[in-house]
Every structure is written in structure tokens, then in C-alpha cells.
Tab-separated table of C-alpha atoms and ligand atoms in Angstrom:
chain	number	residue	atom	x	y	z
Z	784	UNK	CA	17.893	9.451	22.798
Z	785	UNK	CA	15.396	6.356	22.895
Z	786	UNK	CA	14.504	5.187	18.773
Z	787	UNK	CA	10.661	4.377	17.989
Z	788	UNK	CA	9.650	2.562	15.081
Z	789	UNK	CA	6.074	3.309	13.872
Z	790	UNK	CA	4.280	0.901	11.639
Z	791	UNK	CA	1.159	-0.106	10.105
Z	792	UNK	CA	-0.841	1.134	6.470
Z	793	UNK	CA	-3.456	0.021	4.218
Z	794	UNK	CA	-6.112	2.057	5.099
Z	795	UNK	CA	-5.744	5.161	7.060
Z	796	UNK	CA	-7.513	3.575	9.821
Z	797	UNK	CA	-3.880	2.181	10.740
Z	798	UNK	CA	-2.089	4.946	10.194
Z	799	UNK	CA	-4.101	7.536	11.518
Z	800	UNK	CA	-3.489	6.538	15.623
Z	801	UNK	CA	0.188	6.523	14.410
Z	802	UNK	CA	0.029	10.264	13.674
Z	803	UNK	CA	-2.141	11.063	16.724
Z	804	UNK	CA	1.024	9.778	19.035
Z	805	UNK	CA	3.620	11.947	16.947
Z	806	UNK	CA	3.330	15.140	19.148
Z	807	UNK	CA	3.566	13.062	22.541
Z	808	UNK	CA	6.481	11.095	21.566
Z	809	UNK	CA	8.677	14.025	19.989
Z	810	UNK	CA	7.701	15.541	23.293
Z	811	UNK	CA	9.219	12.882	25.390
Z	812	UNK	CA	12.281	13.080	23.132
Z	813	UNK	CA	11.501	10.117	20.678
Z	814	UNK	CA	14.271	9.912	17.455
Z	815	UNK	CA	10.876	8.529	15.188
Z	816	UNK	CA	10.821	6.346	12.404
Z	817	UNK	CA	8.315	4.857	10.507
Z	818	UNK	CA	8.267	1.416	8.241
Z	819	UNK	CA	5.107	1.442	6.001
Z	820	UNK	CA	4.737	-0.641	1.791
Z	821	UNK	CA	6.221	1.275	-1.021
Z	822	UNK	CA	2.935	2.842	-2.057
Z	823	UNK	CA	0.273	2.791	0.248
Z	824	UNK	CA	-1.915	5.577	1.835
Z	825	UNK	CA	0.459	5.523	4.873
Z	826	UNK	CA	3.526	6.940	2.310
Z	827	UNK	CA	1.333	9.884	1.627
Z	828	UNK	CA	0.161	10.377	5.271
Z	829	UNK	CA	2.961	10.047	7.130
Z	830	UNK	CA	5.110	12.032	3.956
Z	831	UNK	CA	3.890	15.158	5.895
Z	832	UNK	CA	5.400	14.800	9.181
Z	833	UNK	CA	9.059	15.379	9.810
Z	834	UNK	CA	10.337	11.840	10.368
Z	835	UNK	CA	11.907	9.261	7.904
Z	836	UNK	CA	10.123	7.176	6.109
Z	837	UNK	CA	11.451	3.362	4.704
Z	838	UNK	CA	9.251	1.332	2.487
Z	839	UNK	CA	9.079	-2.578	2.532
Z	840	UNK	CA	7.638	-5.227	0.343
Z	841	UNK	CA	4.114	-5.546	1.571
Z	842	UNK	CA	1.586	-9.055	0.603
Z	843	UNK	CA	-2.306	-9.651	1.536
Z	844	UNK	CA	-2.640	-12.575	3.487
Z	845	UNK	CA	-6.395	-13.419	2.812
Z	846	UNK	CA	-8.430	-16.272	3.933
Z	847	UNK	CA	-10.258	-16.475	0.248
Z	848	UNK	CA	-9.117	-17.735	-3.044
Z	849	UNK	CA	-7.557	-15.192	-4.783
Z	850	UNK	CA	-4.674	-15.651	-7.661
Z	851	UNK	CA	-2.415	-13.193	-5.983
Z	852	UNK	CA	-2.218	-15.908	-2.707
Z	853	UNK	CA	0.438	-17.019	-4.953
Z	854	UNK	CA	2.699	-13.587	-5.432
Z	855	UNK	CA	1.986	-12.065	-2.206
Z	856	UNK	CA	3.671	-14.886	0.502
Z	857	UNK	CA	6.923	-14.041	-1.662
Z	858	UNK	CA	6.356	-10.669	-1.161
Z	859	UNK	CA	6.155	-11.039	2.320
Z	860	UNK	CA	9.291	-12.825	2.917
Z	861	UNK	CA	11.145	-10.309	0.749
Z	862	UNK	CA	9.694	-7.793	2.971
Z	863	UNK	CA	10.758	-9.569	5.933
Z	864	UNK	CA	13.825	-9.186	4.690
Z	865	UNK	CA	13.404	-5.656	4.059
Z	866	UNK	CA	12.203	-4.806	7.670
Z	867	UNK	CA	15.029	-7.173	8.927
Z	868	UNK	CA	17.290	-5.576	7.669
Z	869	UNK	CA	16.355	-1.939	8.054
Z	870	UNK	CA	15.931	-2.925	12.004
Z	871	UNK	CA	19.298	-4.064	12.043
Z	872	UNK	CA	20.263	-0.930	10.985
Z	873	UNK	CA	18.000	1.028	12.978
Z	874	UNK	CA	18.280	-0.540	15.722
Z	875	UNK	CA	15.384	0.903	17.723
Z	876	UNK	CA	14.476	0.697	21.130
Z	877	UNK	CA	10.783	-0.301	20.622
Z	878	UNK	CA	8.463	-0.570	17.440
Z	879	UNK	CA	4.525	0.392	17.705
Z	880	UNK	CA	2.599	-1.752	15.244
Z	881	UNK	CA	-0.525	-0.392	14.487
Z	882	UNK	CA	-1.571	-3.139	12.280
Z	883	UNK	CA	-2.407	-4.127	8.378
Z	884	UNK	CA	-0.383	-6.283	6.386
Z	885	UNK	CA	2.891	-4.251	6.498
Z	886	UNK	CA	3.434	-4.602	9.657
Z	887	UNK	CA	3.449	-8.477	9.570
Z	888	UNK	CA	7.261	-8.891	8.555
Z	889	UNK	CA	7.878	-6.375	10.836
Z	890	UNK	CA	7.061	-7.515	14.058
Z	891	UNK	CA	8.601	-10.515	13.004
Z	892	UNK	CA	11.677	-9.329	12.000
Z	893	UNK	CA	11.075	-7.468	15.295
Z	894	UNK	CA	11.326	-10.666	16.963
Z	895	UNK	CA	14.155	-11.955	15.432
Z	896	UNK	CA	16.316	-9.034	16.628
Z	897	UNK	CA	15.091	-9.393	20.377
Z	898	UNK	CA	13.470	-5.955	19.774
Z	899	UNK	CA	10.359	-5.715	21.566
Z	900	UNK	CA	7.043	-4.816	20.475
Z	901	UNK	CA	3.800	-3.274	21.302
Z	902	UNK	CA	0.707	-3.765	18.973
Z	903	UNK	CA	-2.714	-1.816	19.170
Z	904	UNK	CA	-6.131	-3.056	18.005
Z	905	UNK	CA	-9.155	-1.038	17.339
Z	906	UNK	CA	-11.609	-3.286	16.320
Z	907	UNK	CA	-13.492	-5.738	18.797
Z	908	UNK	CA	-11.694	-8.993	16.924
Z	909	UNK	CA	-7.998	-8.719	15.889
Z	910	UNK	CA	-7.344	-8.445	12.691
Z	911	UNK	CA	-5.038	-11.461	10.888
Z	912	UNK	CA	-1.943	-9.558	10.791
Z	913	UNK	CA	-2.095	-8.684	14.908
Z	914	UNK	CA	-3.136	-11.996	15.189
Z	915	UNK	CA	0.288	-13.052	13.761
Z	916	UNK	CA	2.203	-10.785	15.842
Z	917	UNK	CA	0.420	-11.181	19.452
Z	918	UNK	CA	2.144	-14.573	20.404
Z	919	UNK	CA	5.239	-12.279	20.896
Z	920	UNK	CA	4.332	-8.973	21.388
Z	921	UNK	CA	5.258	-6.888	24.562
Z	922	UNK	CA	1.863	-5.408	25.313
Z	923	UNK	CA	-1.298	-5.221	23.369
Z	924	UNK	CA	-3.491	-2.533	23.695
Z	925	UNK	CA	-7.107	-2.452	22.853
Z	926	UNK	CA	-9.766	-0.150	22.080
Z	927	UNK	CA	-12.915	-2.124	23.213
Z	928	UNK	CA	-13.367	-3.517	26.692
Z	929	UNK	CA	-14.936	-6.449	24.562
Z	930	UNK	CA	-11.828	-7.199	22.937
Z	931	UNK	CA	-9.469	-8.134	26.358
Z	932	UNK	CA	-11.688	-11.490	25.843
Z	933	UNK	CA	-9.756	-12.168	23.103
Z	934	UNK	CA	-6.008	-11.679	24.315
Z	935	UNK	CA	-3.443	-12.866	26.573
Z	936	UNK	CA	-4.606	-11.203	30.128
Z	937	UNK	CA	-1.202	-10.994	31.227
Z	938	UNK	CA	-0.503	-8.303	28.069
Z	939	UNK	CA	-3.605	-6.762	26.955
Z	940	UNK	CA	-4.334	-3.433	28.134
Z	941	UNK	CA	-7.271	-1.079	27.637
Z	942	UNK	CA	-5.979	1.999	25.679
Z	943	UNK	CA	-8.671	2.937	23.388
Z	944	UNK	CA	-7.389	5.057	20.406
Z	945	UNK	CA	-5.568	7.534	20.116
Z	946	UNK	CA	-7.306	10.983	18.575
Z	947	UNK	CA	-5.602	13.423	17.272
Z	948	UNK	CA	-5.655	16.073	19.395
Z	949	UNK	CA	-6.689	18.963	16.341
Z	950	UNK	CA	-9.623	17.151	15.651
Z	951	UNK	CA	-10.972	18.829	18.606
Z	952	UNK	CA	-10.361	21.974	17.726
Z	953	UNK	CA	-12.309	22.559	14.613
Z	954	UNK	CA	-14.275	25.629	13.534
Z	955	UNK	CA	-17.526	25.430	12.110
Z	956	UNK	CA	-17.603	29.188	10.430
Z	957	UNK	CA	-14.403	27.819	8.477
Z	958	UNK	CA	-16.275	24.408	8.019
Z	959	UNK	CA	-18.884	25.970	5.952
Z	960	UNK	CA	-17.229	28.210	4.232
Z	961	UNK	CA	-14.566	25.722	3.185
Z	962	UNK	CA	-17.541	24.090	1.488
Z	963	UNK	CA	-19.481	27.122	0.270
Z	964	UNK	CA	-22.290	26.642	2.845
Z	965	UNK	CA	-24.465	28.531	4.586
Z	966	UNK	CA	-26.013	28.616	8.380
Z	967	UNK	CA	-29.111	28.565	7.270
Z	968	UNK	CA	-29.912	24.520	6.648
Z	969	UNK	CA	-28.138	21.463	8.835
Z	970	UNK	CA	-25.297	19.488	7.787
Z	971	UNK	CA	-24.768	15.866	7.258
Z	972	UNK	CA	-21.319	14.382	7.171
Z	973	UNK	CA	-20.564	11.413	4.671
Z	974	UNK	CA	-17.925	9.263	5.876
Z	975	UNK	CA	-17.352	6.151	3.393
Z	976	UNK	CA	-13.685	4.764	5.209
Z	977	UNK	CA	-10.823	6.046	4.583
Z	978	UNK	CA	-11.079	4.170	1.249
Z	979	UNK	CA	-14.535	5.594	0.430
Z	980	UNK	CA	-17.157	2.535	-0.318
Z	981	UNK	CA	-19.138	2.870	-3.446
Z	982	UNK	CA	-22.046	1.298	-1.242
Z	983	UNK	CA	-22.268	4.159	0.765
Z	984	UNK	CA	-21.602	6.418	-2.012
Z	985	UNK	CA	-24.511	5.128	-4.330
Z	986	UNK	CA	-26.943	5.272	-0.954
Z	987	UNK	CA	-26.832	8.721	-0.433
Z	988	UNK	CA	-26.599	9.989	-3.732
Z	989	UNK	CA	-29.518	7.960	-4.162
Z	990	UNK	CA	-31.314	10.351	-2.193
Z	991	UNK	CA	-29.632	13.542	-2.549
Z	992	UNK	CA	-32.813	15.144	-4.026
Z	993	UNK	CA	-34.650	14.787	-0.839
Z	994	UNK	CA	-31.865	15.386	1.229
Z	995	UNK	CA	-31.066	18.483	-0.110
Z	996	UNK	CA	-34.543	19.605	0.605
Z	997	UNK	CA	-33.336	20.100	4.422
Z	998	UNK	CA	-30.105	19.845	4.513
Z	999	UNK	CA	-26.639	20.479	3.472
Z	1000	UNK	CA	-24.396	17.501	2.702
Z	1001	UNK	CA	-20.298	17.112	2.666
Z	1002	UNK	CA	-19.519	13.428	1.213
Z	1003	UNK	CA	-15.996	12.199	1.986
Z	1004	UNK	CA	-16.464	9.469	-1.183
Z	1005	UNK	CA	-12.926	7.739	-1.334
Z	1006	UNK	CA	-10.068	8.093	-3.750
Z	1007	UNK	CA	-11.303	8.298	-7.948
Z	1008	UNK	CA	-14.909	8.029	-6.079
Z	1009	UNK	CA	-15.951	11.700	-7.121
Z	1010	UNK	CA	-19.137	11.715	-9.029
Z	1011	UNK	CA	-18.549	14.371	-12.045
Z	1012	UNK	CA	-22.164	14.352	-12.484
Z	1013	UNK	CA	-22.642	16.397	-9.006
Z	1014	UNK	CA	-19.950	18.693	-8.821
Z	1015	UNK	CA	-22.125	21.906	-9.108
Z	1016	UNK	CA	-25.267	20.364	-6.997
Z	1017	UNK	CA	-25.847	23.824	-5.114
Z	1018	UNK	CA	-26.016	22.087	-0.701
Z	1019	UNK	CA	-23.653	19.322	-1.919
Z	1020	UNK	CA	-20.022	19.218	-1.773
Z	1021	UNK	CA	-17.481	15.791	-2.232
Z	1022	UNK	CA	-14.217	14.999	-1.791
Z	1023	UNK	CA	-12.003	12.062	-2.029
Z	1024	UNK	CA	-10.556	12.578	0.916
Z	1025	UNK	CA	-9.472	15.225	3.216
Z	1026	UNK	CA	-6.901	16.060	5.937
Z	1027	UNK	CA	-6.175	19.053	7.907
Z	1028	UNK	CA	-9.954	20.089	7.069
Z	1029	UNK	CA	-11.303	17.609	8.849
Z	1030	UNK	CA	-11.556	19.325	11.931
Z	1031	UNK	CA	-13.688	22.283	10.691
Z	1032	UNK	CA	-16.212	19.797	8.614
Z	1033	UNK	CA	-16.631	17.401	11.948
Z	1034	UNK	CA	-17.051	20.689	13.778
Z	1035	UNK	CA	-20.289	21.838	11.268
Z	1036	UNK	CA	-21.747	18.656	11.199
Z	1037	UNK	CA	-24.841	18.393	12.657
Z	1038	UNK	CA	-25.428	14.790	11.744
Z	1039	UNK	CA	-22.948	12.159	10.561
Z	1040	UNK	CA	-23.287	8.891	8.477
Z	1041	UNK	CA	-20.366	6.666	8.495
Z	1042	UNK	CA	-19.367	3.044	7.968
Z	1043	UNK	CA	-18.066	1.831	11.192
Z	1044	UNK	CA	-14.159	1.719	11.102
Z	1045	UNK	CA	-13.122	1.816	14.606
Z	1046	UNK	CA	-11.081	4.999	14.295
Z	1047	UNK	CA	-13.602	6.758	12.761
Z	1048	UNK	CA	-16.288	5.789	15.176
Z	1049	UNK	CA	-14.578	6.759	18.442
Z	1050	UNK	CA	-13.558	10.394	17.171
Z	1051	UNK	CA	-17.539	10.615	16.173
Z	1052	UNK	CA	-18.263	9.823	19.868
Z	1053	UNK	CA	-15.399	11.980	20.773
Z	1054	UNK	CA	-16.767	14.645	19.583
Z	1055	UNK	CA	-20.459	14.028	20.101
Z	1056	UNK	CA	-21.942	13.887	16.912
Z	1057	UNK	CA	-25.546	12.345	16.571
Z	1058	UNK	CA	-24.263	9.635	13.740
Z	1059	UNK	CA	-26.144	6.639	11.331
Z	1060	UNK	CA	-23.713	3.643	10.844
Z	1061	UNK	CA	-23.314	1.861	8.057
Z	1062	UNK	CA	-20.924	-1.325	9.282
Z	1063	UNK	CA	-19.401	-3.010	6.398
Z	1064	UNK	CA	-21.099	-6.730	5.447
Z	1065	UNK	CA	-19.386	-9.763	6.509
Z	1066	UNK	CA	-19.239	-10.603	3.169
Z	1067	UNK	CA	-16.979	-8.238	2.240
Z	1068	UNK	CA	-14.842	-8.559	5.814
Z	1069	UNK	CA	-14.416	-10.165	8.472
Z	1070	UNK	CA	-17.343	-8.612	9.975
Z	1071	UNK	CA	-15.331	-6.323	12.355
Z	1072	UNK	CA	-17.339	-2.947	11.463
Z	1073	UNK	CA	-20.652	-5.062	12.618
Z	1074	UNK	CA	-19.237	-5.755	15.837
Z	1075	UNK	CA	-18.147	-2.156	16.132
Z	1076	UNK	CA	-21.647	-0.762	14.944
Z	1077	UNK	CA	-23.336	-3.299	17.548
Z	1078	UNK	CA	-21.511	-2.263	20.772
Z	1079	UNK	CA	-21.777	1.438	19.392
Z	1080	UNK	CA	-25.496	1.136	19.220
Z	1081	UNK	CA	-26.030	-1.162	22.334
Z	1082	UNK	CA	-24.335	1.814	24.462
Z	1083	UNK	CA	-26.871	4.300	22.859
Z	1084	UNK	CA	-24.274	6.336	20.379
Z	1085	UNK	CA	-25.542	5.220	17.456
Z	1086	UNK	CA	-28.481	4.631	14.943
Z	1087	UNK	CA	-27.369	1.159	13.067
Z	1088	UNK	CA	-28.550	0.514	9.112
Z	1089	UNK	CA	-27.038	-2.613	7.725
Z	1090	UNK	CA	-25.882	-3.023	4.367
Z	1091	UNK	CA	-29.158	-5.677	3.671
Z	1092	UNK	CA	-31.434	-3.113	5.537
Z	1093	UNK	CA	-31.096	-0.352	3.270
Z	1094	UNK	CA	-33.419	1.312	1.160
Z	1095	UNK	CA	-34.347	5.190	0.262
Z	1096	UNK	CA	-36.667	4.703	2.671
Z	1097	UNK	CA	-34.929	3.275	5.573
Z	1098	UNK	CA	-32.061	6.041	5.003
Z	1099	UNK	CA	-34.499	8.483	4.985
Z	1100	UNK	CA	-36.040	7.571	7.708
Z	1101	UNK	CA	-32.967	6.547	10.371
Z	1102	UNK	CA	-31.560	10.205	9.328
Z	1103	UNK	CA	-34.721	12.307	9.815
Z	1104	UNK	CA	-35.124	10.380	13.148
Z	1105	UNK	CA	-31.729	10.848	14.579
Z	1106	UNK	CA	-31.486	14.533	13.842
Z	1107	UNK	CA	-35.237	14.927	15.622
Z	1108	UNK	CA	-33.728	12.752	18.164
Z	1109	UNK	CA	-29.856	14.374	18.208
Z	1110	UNK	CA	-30.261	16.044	21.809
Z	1111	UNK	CA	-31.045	12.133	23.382
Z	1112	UNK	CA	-27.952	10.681	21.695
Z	1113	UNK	CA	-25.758	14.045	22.312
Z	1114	UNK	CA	-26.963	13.228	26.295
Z	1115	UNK	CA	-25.726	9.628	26.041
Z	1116	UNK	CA	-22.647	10.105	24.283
Z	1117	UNK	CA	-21.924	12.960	27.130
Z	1118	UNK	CA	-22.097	9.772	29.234
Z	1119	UNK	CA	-19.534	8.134	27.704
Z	1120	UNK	CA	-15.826	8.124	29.047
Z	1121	UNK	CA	-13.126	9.172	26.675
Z	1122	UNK	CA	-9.836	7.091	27.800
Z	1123	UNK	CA	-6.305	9.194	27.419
Z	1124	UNK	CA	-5.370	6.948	24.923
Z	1125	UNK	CA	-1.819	9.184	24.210
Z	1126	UNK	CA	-0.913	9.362	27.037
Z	1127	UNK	CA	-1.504	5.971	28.067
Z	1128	UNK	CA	0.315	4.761	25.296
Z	1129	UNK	CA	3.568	6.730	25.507
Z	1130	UNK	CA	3.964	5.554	29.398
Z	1131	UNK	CA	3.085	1.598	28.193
Z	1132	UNK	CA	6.255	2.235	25.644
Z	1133	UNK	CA	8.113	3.580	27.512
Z	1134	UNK	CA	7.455	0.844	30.435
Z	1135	UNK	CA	7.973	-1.935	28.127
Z	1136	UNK	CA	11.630	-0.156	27.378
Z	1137	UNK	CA	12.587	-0.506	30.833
Z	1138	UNK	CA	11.630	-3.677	31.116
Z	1139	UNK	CA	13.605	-4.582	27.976
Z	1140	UNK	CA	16.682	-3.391	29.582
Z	1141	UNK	CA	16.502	-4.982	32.664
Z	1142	UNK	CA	16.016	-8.405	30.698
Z	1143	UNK	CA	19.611	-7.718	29.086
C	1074	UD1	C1	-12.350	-1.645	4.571
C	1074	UD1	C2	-11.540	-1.854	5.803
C	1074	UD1	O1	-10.667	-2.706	5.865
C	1074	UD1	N1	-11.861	-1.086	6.848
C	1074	UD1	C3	-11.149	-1.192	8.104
C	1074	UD1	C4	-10.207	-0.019	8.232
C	1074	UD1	O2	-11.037	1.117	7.995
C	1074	UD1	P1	-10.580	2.592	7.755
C	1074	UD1	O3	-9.192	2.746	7.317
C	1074	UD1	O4	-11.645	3.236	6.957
C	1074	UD1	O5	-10.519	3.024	9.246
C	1074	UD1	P2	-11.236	3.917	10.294
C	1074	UD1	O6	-12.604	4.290	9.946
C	1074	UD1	O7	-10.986	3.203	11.565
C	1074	UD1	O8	-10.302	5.205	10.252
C	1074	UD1	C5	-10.270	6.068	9.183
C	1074	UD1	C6	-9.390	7.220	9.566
C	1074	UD1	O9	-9.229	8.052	8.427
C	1074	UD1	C7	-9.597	9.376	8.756
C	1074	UD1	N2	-10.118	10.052	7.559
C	1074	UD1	C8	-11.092	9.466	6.797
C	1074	UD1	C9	-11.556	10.100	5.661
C	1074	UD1	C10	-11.009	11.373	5.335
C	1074	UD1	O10	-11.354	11.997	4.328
C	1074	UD1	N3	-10.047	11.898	6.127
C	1074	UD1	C11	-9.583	11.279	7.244
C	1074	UD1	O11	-8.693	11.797	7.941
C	1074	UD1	C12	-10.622	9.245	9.873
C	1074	UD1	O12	-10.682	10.455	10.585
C	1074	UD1	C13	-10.033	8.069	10.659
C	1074	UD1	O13	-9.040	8.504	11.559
C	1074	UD1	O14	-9.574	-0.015	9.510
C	1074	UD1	C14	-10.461	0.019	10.642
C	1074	UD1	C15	-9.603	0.005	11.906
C	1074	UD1	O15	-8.856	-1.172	12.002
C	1074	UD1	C16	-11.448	-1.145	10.593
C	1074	UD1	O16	-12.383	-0.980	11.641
C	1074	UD1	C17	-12.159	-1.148	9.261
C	1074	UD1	O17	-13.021	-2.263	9.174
């Protein structure tokens, strides 16, 4: 039986292409296992799926002053350690790194053992901790065409990312009555991240008034993000964050606003949902969810409002002009080809173990 080993955490945007390839690879006989920190969102995510779990030692590596830079090298060599040393007694075949900080020790206790790698990246730029692991990786798949640009021709493919497959088979009755709706008034969809973002959060609840005037709203707001104040607001339901629902909420949205993780973005255009963006400031990042936004909105999927943009007014306005507009962006995003990520990825593994073999 060939041995996977699944990595990556922080936010769910890593973790939640891990769980889309789960059903293909126990399919083609995969013996998985998955290497995520002690106590990140990936424990609780992955804690529902049938496969072992192993925590490691898992440090930030930021490019900013910040007094943990001091604590969290250390706690990336113990967790090099860690990962070394669970490998060794794993011994797996391959390991897919999805990316975050976890999987920086690793792929690099990966390397170490001779056990080769294949790393994915959803965002247009890599991210620093695939940028530490590309010099050696097997393959690297991307999710943008605009990202090849930025990696080793002779390894990068064009994946996209992988969806899980029950987001597509949602239910809008269930939807709305999972939130106490009706059918009589449209529904908006607030997606903050996986983390939530207070920005977003303080936005719409800015208007909720005149949003609830015409519409219904479901606000995905982040974990200890729930606003007490609101909990009976008759049209307006939050949550910190939600799982197997998701499907029947994405299904009743008529409209969704979202910052743009990349993962979140392509199952909005996945399932053709007239969406505002809300990319996350370079201040705050790398300015990976701009990028995102931008190629989103040059293709025609989406309506763009940046962080410095927005006002009531301009929220107002991008949302009552995207729903009045929904049927042009629906038409575009119809336009729009949706790679087999899965698919692709399970033959690119299991290529790169046959290679492996013949190298021994
Ligand atoms: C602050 C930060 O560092 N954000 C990054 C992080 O975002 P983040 O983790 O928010 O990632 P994405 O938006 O890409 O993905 C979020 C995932 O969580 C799921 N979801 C979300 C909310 C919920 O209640 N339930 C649920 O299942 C979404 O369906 C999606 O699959 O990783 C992305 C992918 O590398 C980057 O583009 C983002 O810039």
C-alpha cells in the first residue's frame, strides 16, 4: 500500500485542499497521514476524518520585527526534529505540502530522508514557507496561470485547487432554513477568511440597517468574532465558522462578499456566485489577496472594494450594483474553465512516486 503524508495549517485556507483530495486518494488505496502544529485550525479540521493525526512544533517566520522572531526559529528546529523523526518512522512514499508555517520543517526533514515532495500554491506569489521548500520539491503545482512566472518551469504545473466535491451539492431549502430564512428577500453571504477579519466584520455591520431593508444576510465572522449585540436581528444570522453547512448557505446565496483568499475565491467562481471582494491590505500581508482580487476582477468574476476604498457608501453601492448586474457576471463566470484539480493531483503524486523509484 503506497503512504501519503498530508501537511500544511494556519488558516483553513491550507488545510482545506488537503481535505478536498481525501476521497481520491483513499480511493486509489492511499494509507494517509497527516503532520499539522499542536493546536492549530488544521487539528480540529482534519480531527474529523479517519486518518492519524501527529502534531509538531510549529514557528512564524515573519519578515517584520516582532519579539517572538526570537522563540519561534527554536521552535522550528525542534519541530524539524519532530517531523524528522516522525518521517523516519513513517516512512512515506510521498508528502503533499499544502503550505503555512508547519509545513516548513517538514519538507525539510522531507529532504533529509530522500523522501520526495510535492507542494501546491494558491495564491499568485508563493508564500515564504513554499518559498523555502521549492528549491527541492518534486513538483509544484499552482492555482493561477500567473503564478508559473514565478517557478522553476521544469516543475511547476497548473493544477488549480482542489474543491471539495460536496460543496457542489448544496441545498438552498436546507440553506435557509438552517438560518431561519425565508424565500421571500435575497441573500448575501459574508465570508471574512477562514479567520474572520474584524475589517470586514465592522463594514457590514456597519450597514446592516440598510441591508436588511432588501435582503437577508449570513456572516461567517471568524472565531470569538460573534457580535452578542445582533444575535436576535430578525434577516441576520452569524457564525464563527461553519463546516458541513457550507454547502447549503453557498447554495442560497444570491450574492457573496468575501476577502480574497485563494481557496475561497475559486469555489465562489466554482459555483457561480455574483461576489464583492474585499482583498486584504498589503499592510497587513504580503499583498497576495490583492493580486488574487485583481486577476479575479480583470477576468470579469468579480466586483473589487479595497480596504482604503471603503465607505457605507461604496459598500452600498458595489452590492446593490452587482446583484442588479448578477446575470452579466453569472454569464462570465459560465465562461470560465474549472481545471480537475483532484484528479490532476492524485496522477502528479502518483507520477512523482514512480519516478522516485526508478531513481533508487
Ligand atoms: C489572513 C491570511 O493569511 N489569509 C490567507 C489564507 O486565507 P484563508 O485561510 O482565509 O484561506 P482561503 O480563503 O483561501 O480559504 C478558506 C477556506 O476555509 C473555508 N471556510 C471558511 C469559512 C467557514 O466558515 N467555513 C469554511 O469551510 C472556505 O470554504 C475555504 O476553503 O490562505 C489563503 C490561501 O493561501 C491566502 O490567499 C490568504 O491570503
Amino acid at each position: 500500500m503506497k503512504k501519503i503524508v498530508l501537511t500544511g495549517g494556519g488558516t483553513a485556507g491550507h488545510v482545506t485542499p488537503n481535505i478536498a483530495l481525501l476521497p481520491e486518494l483513499k480511493k486509489s488505496g492511499y494509507d494517509i497521514h497527516y503532520i499539522g502544529s499542536y493546536d492549530g485550525i488544521e487539528r480540529k479540521l482534519i480531527e474529523e476524518f479517519d486518518i492519524p493525526y501527529y502534531g509538531i512544533s510549529s514557528g512564524k517566520l515573519r519578515r517584520y520585527f516582532d519579539p517572538k522572531n526570537f522563540s519561534d526559529p527554536f521552535k522550528v528546529i525542534k519541530g524539524f526534529r519532530e517531523a524528522s523523526s516522525l518521517l523516519k518512522k513513517l516512512n512515506p512514499d510521498i508528502i503533499f505540502s499544502k503550505g503555512g508555517f508547519v509545513t516548513v520543517p517538514v519538507v525539510l526533514a522531507a529532504k533529509r530522508r530522500g523522501i520526495p515532495y510535492i507542494i501546491h500554491e494558491s495564491d499568485i506569489t508563493p508564500g515564504l514557507a513554499n518559498k523555502i521548500g521549492i528549491p527541492f520539491a518534486s513538483r509544484i503545482c499552482a492555482n493561477f496561470p500567473e503564478t508559473l512566472n514565478n517557478l522553476p518551469a521544469n516543475k511547476a504545473v497548473l493544477t488549480g485547487s482542489p474543491i471539495r466535491k460536496e460543496l457542489f451539492s448544496g441545498n438552498k431549502i436546507r440553506g435557509l432554513e438552517f438560518c431561519g430564512f425565508t424565500a421571500n428577500k435575497p441573500v448575501i453571504l459574508v465570508i471574512g477568511g477562514s479567520l474572520g477579519s474584524v475589517f470586514v466584520n465592522d463594514s457590514i455591520r456597519g450597514i446592516l440597517p440598510t441591508l436588511l431593508e432588501n435582503f437577508q444576510v449570513i456572516h461567517l465572522c471568524g472565531k470569538d468574532k460573534l457580535d452578542e449585540n445582533l444575535q436576535k436581528t430578525p434577516g441576520y444570522v452569524q457564525f464563527e465558522y461553519i463546516k458541513k453547512e457550507l454547502s447549503d448557505l453557498l447554495d442560497c446565496a444570491d450574492l457573496v462578499i468575501s476577502r480574497a483568499g485563494a481557496n475561497a475565491i475559486c469555489e465562489i467562481l466554482a459555483l457561480r456566485k455574483p461576489n464583492i471582494l474585499i482583498p486584504l491590505s498589503a499592510g497587513s500581508s504580503r499583498g497576495d489577496q490583492i493580486l488574487n482580487a485583481e486577476s479575479f476582477q480583470r477576468q470579469g468574476f468579480s466586483y473589487v472594494l479595497h480596504e482604503e476604498n471603503l465607505t457605507n457608501i461604496t459598500l452600498l453601492e458595489a452590492i446593490n450594483t452587482v446583484y442588479k448586474e448578477k446575470e452579466t457576471y453569472i454569464n462570465t463566470m459560465n465562461h470560465s474553465k474549472l481545471l480537475n484539480s483532484i484528479d490532476t493531483i492524485v496522477d502528479l503524486i502518483n507520477e512523482v512516486i514512480e519516478e522516485s523509484k526508478t531513481k533508487i
